[in-house]
Structures are given as structure tokens and as C-alpha cells.
mmCIF file of C-alpha atoms in Angstrom:
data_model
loop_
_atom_site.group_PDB
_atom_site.id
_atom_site.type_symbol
_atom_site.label_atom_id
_atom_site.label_comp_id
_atom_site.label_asym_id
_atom_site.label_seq_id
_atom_site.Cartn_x
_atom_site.Cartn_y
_atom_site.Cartn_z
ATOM 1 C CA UNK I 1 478.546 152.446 136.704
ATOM 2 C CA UNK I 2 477.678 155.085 134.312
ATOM 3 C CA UNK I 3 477.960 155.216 130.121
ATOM 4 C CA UNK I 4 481.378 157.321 128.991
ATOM 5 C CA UNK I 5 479.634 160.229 126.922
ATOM 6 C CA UNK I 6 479.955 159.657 123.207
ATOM 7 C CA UNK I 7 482.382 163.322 123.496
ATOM 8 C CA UNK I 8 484.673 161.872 126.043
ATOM 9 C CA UNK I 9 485.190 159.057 124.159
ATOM 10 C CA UNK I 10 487.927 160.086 121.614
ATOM 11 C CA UNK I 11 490.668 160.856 124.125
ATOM 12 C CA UNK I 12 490.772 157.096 124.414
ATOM 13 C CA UNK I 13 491.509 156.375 121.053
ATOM 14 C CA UNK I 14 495.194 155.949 121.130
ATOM 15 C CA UNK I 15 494.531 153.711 124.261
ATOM 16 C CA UNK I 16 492.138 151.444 122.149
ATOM 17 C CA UNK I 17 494.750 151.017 119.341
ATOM 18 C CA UNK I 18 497.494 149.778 121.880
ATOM 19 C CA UNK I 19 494.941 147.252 123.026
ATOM 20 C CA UNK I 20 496.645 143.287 122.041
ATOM 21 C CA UNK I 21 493.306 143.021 119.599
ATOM 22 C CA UNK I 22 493.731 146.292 117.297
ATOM 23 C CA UNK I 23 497.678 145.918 116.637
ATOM 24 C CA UNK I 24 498.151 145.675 113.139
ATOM 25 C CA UNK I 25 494.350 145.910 111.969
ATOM 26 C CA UNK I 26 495.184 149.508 110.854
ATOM 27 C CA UNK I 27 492.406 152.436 111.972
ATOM 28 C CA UNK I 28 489.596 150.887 109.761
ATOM 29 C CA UNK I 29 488.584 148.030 112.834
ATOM 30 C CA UNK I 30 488.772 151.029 115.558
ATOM 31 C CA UNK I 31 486.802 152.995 113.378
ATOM 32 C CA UNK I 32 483.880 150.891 113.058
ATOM 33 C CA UNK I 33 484.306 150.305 116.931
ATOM 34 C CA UNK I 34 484.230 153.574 117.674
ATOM 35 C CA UNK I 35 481.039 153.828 115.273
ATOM 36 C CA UNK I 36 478.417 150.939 116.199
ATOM 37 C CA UNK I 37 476.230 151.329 118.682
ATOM 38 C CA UNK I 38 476.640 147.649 120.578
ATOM 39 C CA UNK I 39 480.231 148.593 121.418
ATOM 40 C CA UNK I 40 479.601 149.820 125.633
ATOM 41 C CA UNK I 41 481.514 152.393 127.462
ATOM 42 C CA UNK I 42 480.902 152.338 130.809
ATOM 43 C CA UNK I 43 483.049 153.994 133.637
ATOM 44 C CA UNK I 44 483.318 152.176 137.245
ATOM 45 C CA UNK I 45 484.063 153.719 140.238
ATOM 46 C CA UNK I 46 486.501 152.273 142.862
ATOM 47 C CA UNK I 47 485.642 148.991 144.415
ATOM 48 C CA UNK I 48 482.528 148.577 141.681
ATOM 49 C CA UNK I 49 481.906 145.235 140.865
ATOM 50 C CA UNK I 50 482.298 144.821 137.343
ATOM 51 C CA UNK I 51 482.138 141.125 136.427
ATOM 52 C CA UNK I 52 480.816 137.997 138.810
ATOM 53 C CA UNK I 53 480.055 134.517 138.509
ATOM 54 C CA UNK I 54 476.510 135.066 137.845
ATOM 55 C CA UNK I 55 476.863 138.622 136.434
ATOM 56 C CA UNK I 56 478.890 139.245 132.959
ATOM 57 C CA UNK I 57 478.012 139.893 129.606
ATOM 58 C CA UNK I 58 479.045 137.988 126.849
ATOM 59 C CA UNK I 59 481.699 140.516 125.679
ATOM 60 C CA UNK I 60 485.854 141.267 125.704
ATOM 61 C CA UNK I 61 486.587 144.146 128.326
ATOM 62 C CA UNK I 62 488.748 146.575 127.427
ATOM 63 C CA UNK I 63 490.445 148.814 130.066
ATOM 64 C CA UNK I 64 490.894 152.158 128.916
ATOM 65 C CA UNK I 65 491.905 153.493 131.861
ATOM 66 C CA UNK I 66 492.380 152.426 135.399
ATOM 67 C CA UNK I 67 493.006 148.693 137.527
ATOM 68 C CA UNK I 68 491.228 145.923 138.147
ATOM 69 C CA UNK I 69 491.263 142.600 139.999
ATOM 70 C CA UNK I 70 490.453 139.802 139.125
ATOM 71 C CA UNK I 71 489.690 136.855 142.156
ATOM 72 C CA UNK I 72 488.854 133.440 142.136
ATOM 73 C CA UNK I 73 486.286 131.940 144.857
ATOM 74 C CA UNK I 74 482.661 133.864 145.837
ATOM 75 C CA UNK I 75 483.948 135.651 148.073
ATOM 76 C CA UNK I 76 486.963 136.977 146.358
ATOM 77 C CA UNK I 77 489.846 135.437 148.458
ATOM 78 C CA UNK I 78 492.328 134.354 145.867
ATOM 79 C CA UNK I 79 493.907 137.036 143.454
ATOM 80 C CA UNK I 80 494.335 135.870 139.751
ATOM 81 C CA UNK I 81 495.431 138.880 138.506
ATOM 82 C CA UNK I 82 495.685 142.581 137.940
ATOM 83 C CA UNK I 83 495.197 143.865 135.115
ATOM 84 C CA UNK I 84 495.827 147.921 133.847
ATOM 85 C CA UNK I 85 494.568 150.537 130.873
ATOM 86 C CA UNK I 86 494.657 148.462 127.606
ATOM 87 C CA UNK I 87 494.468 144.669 129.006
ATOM 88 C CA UNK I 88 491.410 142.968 128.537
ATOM 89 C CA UNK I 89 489.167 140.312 130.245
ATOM 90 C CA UNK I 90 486.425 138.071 129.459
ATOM 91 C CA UNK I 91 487.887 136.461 125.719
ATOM 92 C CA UNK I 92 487.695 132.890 126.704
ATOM 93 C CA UNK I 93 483.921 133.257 127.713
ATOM 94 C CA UNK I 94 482.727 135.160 125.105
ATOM 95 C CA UNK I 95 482.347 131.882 122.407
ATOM 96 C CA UNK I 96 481.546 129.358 125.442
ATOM 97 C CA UNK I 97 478.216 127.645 126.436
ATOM 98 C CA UNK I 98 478.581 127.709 129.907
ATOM 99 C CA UNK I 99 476.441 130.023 131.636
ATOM 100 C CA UNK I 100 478.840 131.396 134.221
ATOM 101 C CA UNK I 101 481.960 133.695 134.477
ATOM 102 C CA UNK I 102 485.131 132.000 135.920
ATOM 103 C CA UNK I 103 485.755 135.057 138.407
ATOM 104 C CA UNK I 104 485.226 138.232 139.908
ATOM 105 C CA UNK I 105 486.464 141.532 137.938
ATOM 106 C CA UNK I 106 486.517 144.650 140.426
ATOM 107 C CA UNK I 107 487.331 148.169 139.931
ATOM 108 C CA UNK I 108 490.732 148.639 141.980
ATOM 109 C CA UNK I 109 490.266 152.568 141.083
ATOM 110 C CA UNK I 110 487.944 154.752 138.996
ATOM 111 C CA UNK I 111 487.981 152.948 135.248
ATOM 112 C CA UNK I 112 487.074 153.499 131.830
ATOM 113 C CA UNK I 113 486.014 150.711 129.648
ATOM 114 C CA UNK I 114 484.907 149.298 126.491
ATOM 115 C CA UNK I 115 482.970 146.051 126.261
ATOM 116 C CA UNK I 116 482.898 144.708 122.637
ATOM 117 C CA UNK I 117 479.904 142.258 122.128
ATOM 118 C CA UNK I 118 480.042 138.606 120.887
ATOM 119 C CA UNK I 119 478.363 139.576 117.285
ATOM 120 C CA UNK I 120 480.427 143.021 117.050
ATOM 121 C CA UNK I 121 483.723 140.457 117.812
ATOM 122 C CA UNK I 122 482.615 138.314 115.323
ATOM 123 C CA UNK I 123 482.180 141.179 112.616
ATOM 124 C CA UNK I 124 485.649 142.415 113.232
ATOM 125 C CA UNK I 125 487.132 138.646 112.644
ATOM 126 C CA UNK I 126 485.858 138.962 109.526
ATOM 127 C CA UNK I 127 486.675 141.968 108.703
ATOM 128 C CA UNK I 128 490.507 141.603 109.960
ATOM 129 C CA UNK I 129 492.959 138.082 109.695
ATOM 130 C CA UNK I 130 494.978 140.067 111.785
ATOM 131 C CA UNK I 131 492.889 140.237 114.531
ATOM 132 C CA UNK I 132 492.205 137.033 114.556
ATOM 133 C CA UNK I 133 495.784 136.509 115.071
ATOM 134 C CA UNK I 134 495.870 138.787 117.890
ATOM 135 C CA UNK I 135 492.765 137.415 119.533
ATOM 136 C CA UNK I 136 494.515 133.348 119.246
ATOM 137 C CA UNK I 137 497.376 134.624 120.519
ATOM 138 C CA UNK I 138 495.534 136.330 123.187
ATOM 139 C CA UNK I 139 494.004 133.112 124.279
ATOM 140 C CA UNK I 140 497.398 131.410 124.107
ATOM 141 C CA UNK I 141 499.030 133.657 126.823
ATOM 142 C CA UNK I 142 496.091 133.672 128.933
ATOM 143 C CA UNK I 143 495.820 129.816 128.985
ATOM 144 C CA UNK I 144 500.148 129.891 129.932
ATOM 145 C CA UNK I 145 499.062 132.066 132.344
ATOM 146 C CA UNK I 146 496.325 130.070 134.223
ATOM 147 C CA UNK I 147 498.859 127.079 133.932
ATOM 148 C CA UNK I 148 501.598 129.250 135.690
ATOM 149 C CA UNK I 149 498.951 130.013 138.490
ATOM 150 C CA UNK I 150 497.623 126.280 138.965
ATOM 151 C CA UNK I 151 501.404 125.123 138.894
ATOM 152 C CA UNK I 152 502.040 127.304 142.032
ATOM 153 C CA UNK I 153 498.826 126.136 144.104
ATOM 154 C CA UNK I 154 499.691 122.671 142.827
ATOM 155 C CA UNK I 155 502.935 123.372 144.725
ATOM 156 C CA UNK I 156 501.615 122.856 148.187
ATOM 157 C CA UNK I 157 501.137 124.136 151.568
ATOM 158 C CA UNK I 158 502.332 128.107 151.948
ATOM 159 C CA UNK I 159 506.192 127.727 152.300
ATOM 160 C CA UNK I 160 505.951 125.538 148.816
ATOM 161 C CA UNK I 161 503.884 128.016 147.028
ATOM 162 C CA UNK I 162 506.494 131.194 148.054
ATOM 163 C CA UNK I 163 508.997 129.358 147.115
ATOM 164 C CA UNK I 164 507.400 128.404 143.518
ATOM 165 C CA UNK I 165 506.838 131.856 143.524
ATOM 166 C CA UNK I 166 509.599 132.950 143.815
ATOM 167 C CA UNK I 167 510.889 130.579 141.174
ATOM 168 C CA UNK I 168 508.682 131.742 138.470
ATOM 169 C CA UNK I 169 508.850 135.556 139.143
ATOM 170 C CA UNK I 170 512.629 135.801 139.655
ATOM 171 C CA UNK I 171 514.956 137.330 136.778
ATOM 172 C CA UNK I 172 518.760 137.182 136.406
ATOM 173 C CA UNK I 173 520.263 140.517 136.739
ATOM 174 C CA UNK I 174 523.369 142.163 134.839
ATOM 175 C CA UNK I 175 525.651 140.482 137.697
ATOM 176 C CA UNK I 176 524.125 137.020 136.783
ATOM 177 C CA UNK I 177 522.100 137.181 139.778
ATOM 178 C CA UNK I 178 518.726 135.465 140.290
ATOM 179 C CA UNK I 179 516.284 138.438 141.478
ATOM 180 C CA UNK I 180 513.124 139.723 142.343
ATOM 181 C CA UNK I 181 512.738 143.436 142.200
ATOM 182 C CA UNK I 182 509.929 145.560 143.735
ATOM 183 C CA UNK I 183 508.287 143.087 145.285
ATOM 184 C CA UNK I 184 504.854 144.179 147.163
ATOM 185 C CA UNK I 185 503.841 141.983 150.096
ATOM 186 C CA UNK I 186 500.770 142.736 150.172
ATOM 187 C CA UNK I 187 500.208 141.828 146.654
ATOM 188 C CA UNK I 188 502.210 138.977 147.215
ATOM 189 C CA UNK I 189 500.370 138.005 150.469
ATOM 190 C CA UNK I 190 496.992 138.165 148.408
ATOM 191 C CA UNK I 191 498.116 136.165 145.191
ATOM 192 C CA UNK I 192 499.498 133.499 147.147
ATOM 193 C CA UNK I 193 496.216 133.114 149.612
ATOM 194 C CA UNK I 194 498.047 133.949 152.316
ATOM 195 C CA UNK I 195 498.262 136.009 155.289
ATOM 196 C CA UNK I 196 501.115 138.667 154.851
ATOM 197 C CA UNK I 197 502.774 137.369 158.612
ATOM 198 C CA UNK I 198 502.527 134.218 156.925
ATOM 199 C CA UNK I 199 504.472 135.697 154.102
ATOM 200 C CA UNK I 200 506.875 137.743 155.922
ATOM 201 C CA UNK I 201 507.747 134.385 158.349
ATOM 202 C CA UNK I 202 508.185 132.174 155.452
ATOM 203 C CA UNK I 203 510.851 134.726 153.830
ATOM 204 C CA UNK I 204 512.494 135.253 157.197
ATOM 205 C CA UNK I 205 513.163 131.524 157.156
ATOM 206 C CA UNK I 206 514.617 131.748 153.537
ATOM 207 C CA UNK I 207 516.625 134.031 154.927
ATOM 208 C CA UNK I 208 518.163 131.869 157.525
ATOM 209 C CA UNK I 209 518.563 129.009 155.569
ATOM 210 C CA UNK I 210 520.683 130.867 153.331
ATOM 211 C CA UNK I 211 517.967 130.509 150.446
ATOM 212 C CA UNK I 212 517.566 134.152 150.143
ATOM 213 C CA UNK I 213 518.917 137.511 150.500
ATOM 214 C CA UNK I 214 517.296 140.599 150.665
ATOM 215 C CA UNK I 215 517.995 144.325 150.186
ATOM 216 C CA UNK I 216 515.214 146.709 150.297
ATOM 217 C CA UNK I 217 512.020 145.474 147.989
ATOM 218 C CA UNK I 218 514.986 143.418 146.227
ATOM 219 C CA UNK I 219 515.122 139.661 147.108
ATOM 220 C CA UNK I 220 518.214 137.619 145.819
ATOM 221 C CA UNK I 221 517.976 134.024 145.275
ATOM 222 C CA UNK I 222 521.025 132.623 146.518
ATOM 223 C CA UNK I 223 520.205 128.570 146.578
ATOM 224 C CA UNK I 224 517.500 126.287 144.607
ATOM 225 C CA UNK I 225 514.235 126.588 146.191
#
């Protein structure tokens, strides 16, 4: 980890003002990020731990540029999520009491970011209702996100969680077509806890049964799961 030098970090400006938090605030509330001190820029390099359980600071991350992970357990066996340049991490513990993060955040490859502290947040609140908006909303999604997690490990055993999975992630196409596109088994594999054999037998049996069809990195959905 090493601080982003105050000349480098312009070229992430239009990043920043993508970000969920800065839509609509106009380029006052970047400016005065880009101007106080207690905002950090810090650049990871790949496989850098960036947040733990018993490691954080009390601040929103802000990719600016790169990937990170975010896993659930001490040893980092259950993917959460992935998250890419302008997503953030680490709203919902900013404000709280408790004295540990939920998760580990690693750097999947080289990353820029920008950590906004709890009384720097607070400021731009103020300064900004629409922020405020954006940081609720924020919170909202994340929350339907954690629920859409816990409702496929609530599922069951492996075969119940793939096929919950593939529930939730699936799309209907411009043939009316329930579908999963691009699908990454190794991603897959991780985010479900699973071993990818596990993964690959499970679908093999979908297949079978009729449940499924695939083509490629596309899977249809022919039957209810």
C-alpha cells in the first residue's frame, strides 16, 4: 500500500464523479474532496489485503481503479462480491458501534482508491441533500443485496443453492428465453462455496433432467428449478 501522489490524482476525477455518492451533487462536493486533507488515496497492489475483520477504518472506499473481493469467513472461503472502478465498500460500517468489519476486502489487481472519513462524510451530508439521497439509496441496494445472498445459502445443500442461483441470475432473452450468459465457473464455483467439480456435476445433472441447456458460456433454463 502506498499514498496516490497529490499529481496523479486528477486523472481520477471523472472516475470520482461517476461514483453512486457524487451523482447529482454538482463539482462543488468533489471539489472539497479533492481539497481536504482527511480524504486517503492509497494504491494496493494485487492480492493486498485491504480491509479485515479486525483491520478497517471507519471510512467509504472508493475504487478508482481496479477489482476487489470481498469474502465472508477468516479465512476468506465464501465470495460476497466483486466489486470494480467506481463501487464502493464499507458505508454500512462507517455510522455503526460495532468494533469489527463484516468481511475481507482484497485487491484482485493493482487498485487505486479513495477512502472518505466518517467526519469528511458527515460534512458532505450537510453540504449536499442529494448525497444523502445517493448514500440511502446506496444502503438500500446493498441491504437487497445481502438478502439475495442469504436467500441462496438459505436454499440448502449445493444442488439447491445452483439451482437458486440460477434462478436469481437468469434473464429472458429476445426469444422469451430464460438465460444466463457468460457465466464463469470459477466465479460461480467460489460464490456458491463450492468446489468447481461440484459445480460442473450438479449442471451436468440439470442437463439430464432436462432442467437446462447449454451452449457455450450460455445456459438456458428450460424447466422450473
Amino acid at each position: 500500500m502506498e499514498c496516490i501522489p497529490i499529481k496523479e490524482r486528477k486523472k481520477f476525477i471523472s472516475a470520482l464523479k461517476k461514483n453512486f455518492l457524487f451523482i447529482g451533487t454538482g463539482n462543488i462536493i468533489v471539489s472539497v474532496v479533492m481539497g481536504d486533507d482527511r480524504a486517503e488515496w492509497l494504491a494496493y497492489k494485487k492480492g493486498e489485503v485491504i480491509y479485515d475483520y479486525d483491520n478497517y477504518k471507519k471510512s467509504l472506499g472508493i475504487i478508482l481503479k481496479g477489482r476487489v473481493s470481498v469474502k465472508k469467513n477468516k479465512n476468506g472461503s465464501v465470495l460476497l462480491n466483486t466489486l470494480k472502478a467506481g463501487e464502493a465498500f464499507g458505508g454500512a460500517a462507517i455510522f455503526s458501534k460495532t468494533e469489527a468489519f463484516i468481511a475481507k476486502v482484497k485487491a484482485e489487481s493493482e487498485c487505486y482508491m479513495l477512502f472518505i472519513p466518517e467526519e469528511l462524510l458527515r460534512e458532505l451530508m450537510i453540504l449536499s441533500p442529494e448525497l444523502n439521497m445517493n448514500y440511502v439509496e446506496y444502503l438500500a441496494d446493498s441491504l437487497v443485496f445481502l438478502n439475495k445472498r442469504l436467500d441462496i445459502f438459505a436454499a440448502g445443500g449445493a444442488e439447491e443453492r445452483t439451482a437458486e442461483f440460477l434462478r436469481r441470475n437468469s434473464n429472458i432473452d429476445e426469444n422469451g428465453k430464460r438465460i444466463i450468459d457468460g457465466l464463469s465457473m470459477t466465479k460461480t464455483a467460489e460464490y456458491l462455496a463450492i468446489g468447481r467439480a461440484t459445480l460442473y456435476r450438479i449442471l451436468d445433472n440439470f442437463e439430464s433432467e432436462g432442467i437446462i441447456t447449454r451452449n457455450g458460456r450460455k445456459i438456458y433454463i428450460e424447466k422450473e428449478l
